[in-house]
PDB file of C-alpha atoms in Angstrom:
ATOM      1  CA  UNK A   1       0.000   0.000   0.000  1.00  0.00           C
ATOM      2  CA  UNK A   2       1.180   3.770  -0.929  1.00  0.00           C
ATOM      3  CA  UNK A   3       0.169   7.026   0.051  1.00  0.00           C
ATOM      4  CA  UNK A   4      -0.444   8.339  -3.161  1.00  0.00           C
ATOM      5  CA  UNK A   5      -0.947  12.702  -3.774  1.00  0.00           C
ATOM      6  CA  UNK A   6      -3.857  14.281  -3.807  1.00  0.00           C
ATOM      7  CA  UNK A   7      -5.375  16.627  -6.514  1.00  0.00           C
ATOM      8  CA  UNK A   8      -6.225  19.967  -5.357  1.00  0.00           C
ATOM      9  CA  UNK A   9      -8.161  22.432  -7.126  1.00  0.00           C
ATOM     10  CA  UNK A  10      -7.515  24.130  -9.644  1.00  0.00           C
ATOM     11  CA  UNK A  11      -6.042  20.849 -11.131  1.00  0.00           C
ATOM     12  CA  UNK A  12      -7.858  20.303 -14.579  1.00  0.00           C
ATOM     13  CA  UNK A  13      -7.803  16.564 -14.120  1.00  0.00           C
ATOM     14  CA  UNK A  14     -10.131  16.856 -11.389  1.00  0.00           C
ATOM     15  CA  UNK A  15     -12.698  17.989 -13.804  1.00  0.00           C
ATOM     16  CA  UNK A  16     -12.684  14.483 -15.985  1.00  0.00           C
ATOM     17  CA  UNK A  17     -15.168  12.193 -16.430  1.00  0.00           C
ATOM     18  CA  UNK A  18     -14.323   8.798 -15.042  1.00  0.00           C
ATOM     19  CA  UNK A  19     -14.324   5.565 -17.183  1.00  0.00           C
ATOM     20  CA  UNK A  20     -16.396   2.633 -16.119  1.00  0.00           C
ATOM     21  CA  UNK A  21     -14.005  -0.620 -14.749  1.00  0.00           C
ATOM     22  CA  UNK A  22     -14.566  -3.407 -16.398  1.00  0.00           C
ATOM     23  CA  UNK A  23     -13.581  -6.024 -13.339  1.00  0.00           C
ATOM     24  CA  UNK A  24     -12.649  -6.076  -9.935  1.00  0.00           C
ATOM     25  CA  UNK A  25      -9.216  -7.733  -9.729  1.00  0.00           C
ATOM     26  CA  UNK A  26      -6.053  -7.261  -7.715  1.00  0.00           C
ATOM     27  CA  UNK A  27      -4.500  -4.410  -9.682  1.00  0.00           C
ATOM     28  CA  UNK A  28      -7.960  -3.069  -8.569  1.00  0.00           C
ATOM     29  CA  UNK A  29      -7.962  -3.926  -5.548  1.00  0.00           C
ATOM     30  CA  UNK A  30      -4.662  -2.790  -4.836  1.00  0.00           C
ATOM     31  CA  UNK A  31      -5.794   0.979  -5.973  1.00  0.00           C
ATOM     32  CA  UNK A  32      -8.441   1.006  -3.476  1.00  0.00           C
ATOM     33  CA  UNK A  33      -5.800  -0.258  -0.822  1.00  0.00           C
ATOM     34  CA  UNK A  34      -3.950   2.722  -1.877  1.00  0.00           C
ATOM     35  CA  UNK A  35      -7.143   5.448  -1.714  1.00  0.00           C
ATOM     36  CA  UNK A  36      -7.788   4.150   2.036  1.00  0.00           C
ATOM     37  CA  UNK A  37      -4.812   4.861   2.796  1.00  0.00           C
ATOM     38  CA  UNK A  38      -4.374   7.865   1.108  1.00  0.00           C
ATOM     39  CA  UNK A  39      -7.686   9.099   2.112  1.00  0.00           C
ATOM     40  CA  UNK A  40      -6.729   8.110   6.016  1.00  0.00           C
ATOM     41  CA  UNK A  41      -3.198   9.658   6.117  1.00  0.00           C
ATOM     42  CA  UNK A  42      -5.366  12.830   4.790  1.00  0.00           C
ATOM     43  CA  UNK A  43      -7.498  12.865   6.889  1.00  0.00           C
ATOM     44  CA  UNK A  44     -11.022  12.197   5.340  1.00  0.00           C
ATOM     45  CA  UNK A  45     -13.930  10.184   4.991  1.00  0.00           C
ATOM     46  CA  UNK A  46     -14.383   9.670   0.985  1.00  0.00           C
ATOM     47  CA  UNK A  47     -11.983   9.706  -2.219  1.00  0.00           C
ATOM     48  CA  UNK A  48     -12.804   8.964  -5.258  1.00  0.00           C
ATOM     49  CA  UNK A  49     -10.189   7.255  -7.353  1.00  0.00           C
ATOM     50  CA  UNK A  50      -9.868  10.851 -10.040  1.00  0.00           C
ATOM     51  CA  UNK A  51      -8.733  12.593  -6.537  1.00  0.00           C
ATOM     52  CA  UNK A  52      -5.153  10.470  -7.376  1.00  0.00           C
ATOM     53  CA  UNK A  53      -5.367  11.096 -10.756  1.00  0.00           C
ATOM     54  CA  UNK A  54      -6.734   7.829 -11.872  1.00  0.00           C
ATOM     55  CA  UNK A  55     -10.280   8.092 -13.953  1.00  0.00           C
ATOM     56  CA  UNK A  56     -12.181   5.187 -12.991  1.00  0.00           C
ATOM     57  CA  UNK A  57     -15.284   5.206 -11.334  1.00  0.00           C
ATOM     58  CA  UNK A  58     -13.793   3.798  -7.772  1.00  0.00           C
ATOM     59  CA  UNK A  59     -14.618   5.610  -4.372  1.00  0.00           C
ATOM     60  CA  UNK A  60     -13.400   4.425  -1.033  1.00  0.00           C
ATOM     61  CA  UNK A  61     -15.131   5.885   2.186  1.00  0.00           C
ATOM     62  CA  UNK A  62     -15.174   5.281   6.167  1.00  0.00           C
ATOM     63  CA  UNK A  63     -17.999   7.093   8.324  1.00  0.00           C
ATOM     64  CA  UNK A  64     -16.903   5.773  11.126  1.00  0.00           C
ATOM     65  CA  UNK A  65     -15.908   8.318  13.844  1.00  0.00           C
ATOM     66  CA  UNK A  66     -12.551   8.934  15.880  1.00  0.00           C
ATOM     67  CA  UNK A  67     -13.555   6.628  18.785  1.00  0.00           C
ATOM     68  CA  UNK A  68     -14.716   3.772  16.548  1.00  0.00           C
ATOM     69  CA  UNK A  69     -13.331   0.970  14.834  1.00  0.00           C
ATOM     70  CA  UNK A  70     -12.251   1.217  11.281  1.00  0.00           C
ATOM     71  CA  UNK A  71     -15.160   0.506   8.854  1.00  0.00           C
ATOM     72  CA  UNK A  72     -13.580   0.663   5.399  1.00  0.00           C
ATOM     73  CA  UNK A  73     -16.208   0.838   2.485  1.00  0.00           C
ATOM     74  CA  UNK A  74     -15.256   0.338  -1.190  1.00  0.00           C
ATOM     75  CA  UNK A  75     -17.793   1.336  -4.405  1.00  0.00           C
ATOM     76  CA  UNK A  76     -17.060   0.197  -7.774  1.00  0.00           C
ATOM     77  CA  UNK A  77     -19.041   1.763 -11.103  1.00  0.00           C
ATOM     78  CA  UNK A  78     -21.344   2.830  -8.394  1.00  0.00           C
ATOM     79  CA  UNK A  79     -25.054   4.031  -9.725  1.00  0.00           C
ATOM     80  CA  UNK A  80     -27.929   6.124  -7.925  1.00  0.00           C
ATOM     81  CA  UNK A  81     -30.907   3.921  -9.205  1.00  0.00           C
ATOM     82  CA  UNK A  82     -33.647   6.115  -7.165  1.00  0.00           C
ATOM     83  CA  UNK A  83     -33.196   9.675  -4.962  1.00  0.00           C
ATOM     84  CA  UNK A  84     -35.639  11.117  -2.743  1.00  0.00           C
ATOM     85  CA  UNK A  85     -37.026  14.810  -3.814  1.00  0.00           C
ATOM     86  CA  UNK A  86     -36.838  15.462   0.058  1.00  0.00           C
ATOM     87  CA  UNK A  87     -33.394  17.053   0.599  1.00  0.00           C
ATOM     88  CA  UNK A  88     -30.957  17.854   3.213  1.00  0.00           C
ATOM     89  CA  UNK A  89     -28.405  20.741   3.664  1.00  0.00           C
ATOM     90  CA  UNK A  90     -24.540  19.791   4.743  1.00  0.00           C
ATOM     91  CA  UNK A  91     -21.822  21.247   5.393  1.00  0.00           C
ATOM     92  CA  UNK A  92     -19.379  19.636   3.083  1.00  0.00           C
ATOM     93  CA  UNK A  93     -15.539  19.896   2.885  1.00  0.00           C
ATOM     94  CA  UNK A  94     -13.375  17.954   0.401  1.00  0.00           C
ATOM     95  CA  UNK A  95      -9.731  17.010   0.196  1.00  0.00           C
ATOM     96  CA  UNK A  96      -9.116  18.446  -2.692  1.00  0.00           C
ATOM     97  CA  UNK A  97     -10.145  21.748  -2.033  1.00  0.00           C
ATOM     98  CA  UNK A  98      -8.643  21.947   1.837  1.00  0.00           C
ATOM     99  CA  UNK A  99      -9.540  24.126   4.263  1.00  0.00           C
ATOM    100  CA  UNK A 100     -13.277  24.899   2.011  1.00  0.00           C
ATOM    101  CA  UNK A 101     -16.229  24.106   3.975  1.00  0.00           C
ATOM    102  CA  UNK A 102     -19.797  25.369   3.011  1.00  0.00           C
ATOM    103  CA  UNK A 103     -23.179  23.800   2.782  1.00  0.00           C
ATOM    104  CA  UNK A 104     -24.715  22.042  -0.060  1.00  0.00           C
ATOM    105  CA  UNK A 105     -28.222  20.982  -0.533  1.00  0.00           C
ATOM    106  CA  UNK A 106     -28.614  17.052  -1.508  1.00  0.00           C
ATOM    107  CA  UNK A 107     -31.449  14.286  -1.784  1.00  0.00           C
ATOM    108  CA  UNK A 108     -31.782  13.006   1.865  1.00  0.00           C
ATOM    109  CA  UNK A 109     -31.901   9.593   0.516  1.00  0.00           C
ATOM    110  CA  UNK A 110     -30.611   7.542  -2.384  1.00  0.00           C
ATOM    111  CA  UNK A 111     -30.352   3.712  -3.315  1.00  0.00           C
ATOM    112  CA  UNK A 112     -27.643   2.808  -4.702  1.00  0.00           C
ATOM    113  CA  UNK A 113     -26.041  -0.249  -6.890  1.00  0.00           C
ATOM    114  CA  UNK A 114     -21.756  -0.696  -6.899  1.00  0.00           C
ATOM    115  CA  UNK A 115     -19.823  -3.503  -6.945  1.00  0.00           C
ATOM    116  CA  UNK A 116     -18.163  -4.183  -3.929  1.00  0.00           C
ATOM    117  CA  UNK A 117     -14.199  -5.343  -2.577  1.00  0.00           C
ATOM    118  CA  UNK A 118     -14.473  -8.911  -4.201  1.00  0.00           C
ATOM    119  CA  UNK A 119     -16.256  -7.516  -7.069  1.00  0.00           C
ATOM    120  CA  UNK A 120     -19.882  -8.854  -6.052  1.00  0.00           C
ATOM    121  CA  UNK A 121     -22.878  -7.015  -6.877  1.00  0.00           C
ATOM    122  CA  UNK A 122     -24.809  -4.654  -3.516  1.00  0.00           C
ATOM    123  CA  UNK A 123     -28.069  -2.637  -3.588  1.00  0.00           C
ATOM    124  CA  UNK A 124     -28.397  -0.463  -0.751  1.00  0.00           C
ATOM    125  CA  UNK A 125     -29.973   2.720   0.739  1.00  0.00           C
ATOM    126  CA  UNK A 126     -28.350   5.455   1.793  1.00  0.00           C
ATOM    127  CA  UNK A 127     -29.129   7.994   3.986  1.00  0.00           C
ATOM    128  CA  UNK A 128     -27.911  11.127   6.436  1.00  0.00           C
ATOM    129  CA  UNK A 129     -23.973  11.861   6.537  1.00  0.00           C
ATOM    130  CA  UNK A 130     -23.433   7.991   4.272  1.00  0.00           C
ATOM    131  CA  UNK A 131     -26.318   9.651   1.792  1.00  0.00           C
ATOM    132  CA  UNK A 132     -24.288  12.751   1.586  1.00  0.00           C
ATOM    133  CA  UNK A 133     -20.812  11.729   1.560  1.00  0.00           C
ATOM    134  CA  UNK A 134     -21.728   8.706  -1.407  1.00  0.00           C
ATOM    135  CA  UNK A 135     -23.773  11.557  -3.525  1.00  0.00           C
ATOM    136  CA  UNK A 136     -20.330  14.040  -3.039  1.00  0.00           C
ATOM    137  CA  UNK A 137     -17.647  11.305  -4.234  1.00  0.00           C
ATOM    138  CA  UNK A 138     -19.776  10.058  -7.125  1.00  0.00           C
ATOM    139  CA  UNK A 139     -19.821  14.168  -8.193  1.00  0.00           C
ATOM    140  CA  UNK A 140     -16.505  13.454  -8.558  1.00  0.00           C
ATOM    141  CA  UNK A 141     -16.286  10.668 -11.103  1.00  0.00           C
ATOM    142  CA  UNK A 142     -18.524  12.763 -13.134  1.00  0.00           C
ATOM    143  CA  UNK A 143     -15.644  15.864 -12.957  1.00  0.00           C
ATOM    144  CA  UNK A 144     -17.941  17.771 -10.663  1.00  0.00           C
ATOM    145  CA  UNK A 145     -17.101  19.129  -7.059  1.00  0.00           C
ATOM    146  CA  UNK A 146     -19.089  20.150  -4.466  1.00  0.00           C
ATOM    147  CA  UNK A 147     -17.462  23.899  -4.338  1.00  0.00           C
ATOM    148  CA  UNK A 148     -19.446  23.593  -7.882  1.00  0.00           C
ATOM    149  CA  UNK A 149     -22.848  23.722  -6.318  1.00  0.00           C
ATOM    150  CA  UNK A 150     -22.082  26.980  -4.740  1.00  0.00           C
ATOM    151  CA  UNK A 151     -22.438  29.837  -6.126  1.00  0.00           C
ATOM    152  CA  UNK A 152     -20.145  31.605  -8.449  1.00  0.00           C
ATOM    153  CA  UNK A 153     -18.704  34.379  -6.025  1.00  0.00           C
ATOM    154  CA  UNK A 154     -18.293  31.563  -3.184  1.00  0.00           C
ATOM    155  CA  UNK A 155     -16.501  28.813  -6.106  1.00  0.00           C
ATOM    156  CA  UNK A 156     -14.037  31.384  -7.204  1.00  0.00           C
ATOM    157  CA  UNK A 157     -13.480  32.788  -3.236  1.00  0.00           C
ATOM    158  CA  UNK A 158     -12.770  28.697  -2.917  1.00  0.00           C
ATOM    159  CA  UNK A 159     -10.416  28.118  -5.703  1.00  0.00           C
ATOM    160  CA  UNK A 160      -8.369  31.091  -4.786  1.00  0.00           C
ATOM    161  CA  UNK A 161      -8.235  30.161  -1.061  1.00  0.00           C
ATOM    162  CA  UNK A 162      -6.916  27.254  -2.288  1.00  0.00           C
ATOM    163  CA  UNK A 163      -4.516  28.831  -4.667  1.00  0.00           C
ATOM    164  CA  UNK A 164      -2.925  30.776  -1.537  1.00  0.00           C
ATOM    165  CA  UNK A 165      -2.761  28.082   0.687  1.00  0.00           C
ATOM    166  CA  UNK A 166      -0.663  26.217  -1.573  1.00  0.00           C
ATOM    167  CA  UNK A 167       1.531  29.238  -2.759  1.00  0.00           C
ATOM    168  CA  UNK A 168       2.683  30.028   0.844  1.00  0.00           C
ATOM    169  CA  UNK A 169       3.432  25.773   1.491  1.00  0.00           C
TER     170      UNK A 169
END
């Protein structure tokens, strides 16, 4: 397992479209090793597989708080099949625009369909902080992040935030 960078905004890659994986083998597997990792040395919760600068459709993510024991989740070509029209506001932050927190507005609920770790088919439903975070990390394979459901004044105050932080480093 490697710690691997992660992209920061204003990073064109980051905006790509992530391709579809055809199989879940151990080169695959070994990626996701990577992300948790990656995503835990950051630290965060979720990281989609573009956040290295690889453009598959592959998110790792652990909810699981300070005090608790590791719950590592893994999400392969994962699809929203159904999302609720109720909504829910968040205060999101990402790790590849550090140090940016605001609140976005997302479906309170989803179902989902992904492969999973060995590569075996799960249907699930998602809701609260897992509804959020899964909905924020699939953005991501599509090339979209969540400073892009803000508004325009609030994106570009983001970017250049961002911009700073990593000229004074």
């Amino acid at each position: 397992m490697a710690i691997r960078e992660i992209l920061v905004v204003p990073n064109p890659v980051l905006k790509q479209v992530s391709q579809p994986v055809d199989r879940v083998d151990d080169e695959l597997r070994a990626l996701m090793d990577d992300m948790l990792e990656t995503m835990y040395d950051a630290p965060g919760i979720g990281l989609a597989a573009i956040q290295i600068g690889v453009a598959k459709r592959v998110i790792v993510m652990d909810l699981a708080g300070p005090d608790e024991e590791k719950a590592p989740r893994y999400f392969v070509n994962p699809e929203i099949l159904w999302s609720s029209e109720d909504t829910a506001p968040y205060e999101e932050g990402c790790l590849s625009v550090p140090e940016v927190y605001d609140e976005v507005e997302r479906p309170a609920q989803v179902k989902l369909k992904y492969l999973n770790y060995q590569g075996e088919e799960v249907i699930e439903d998602a809701e609260g902080l897992f509804a959020v975070c899964i909905q924020h990390e699939m953005d991501h394979l599509e090339g979209v992040l969540f400073i892009d459901h803000l508004s325009r004044l609030k994106r570009d105050r983001a970017v250049a935030k961002v911009k700073k932080q990593a000229r004074a480093a």
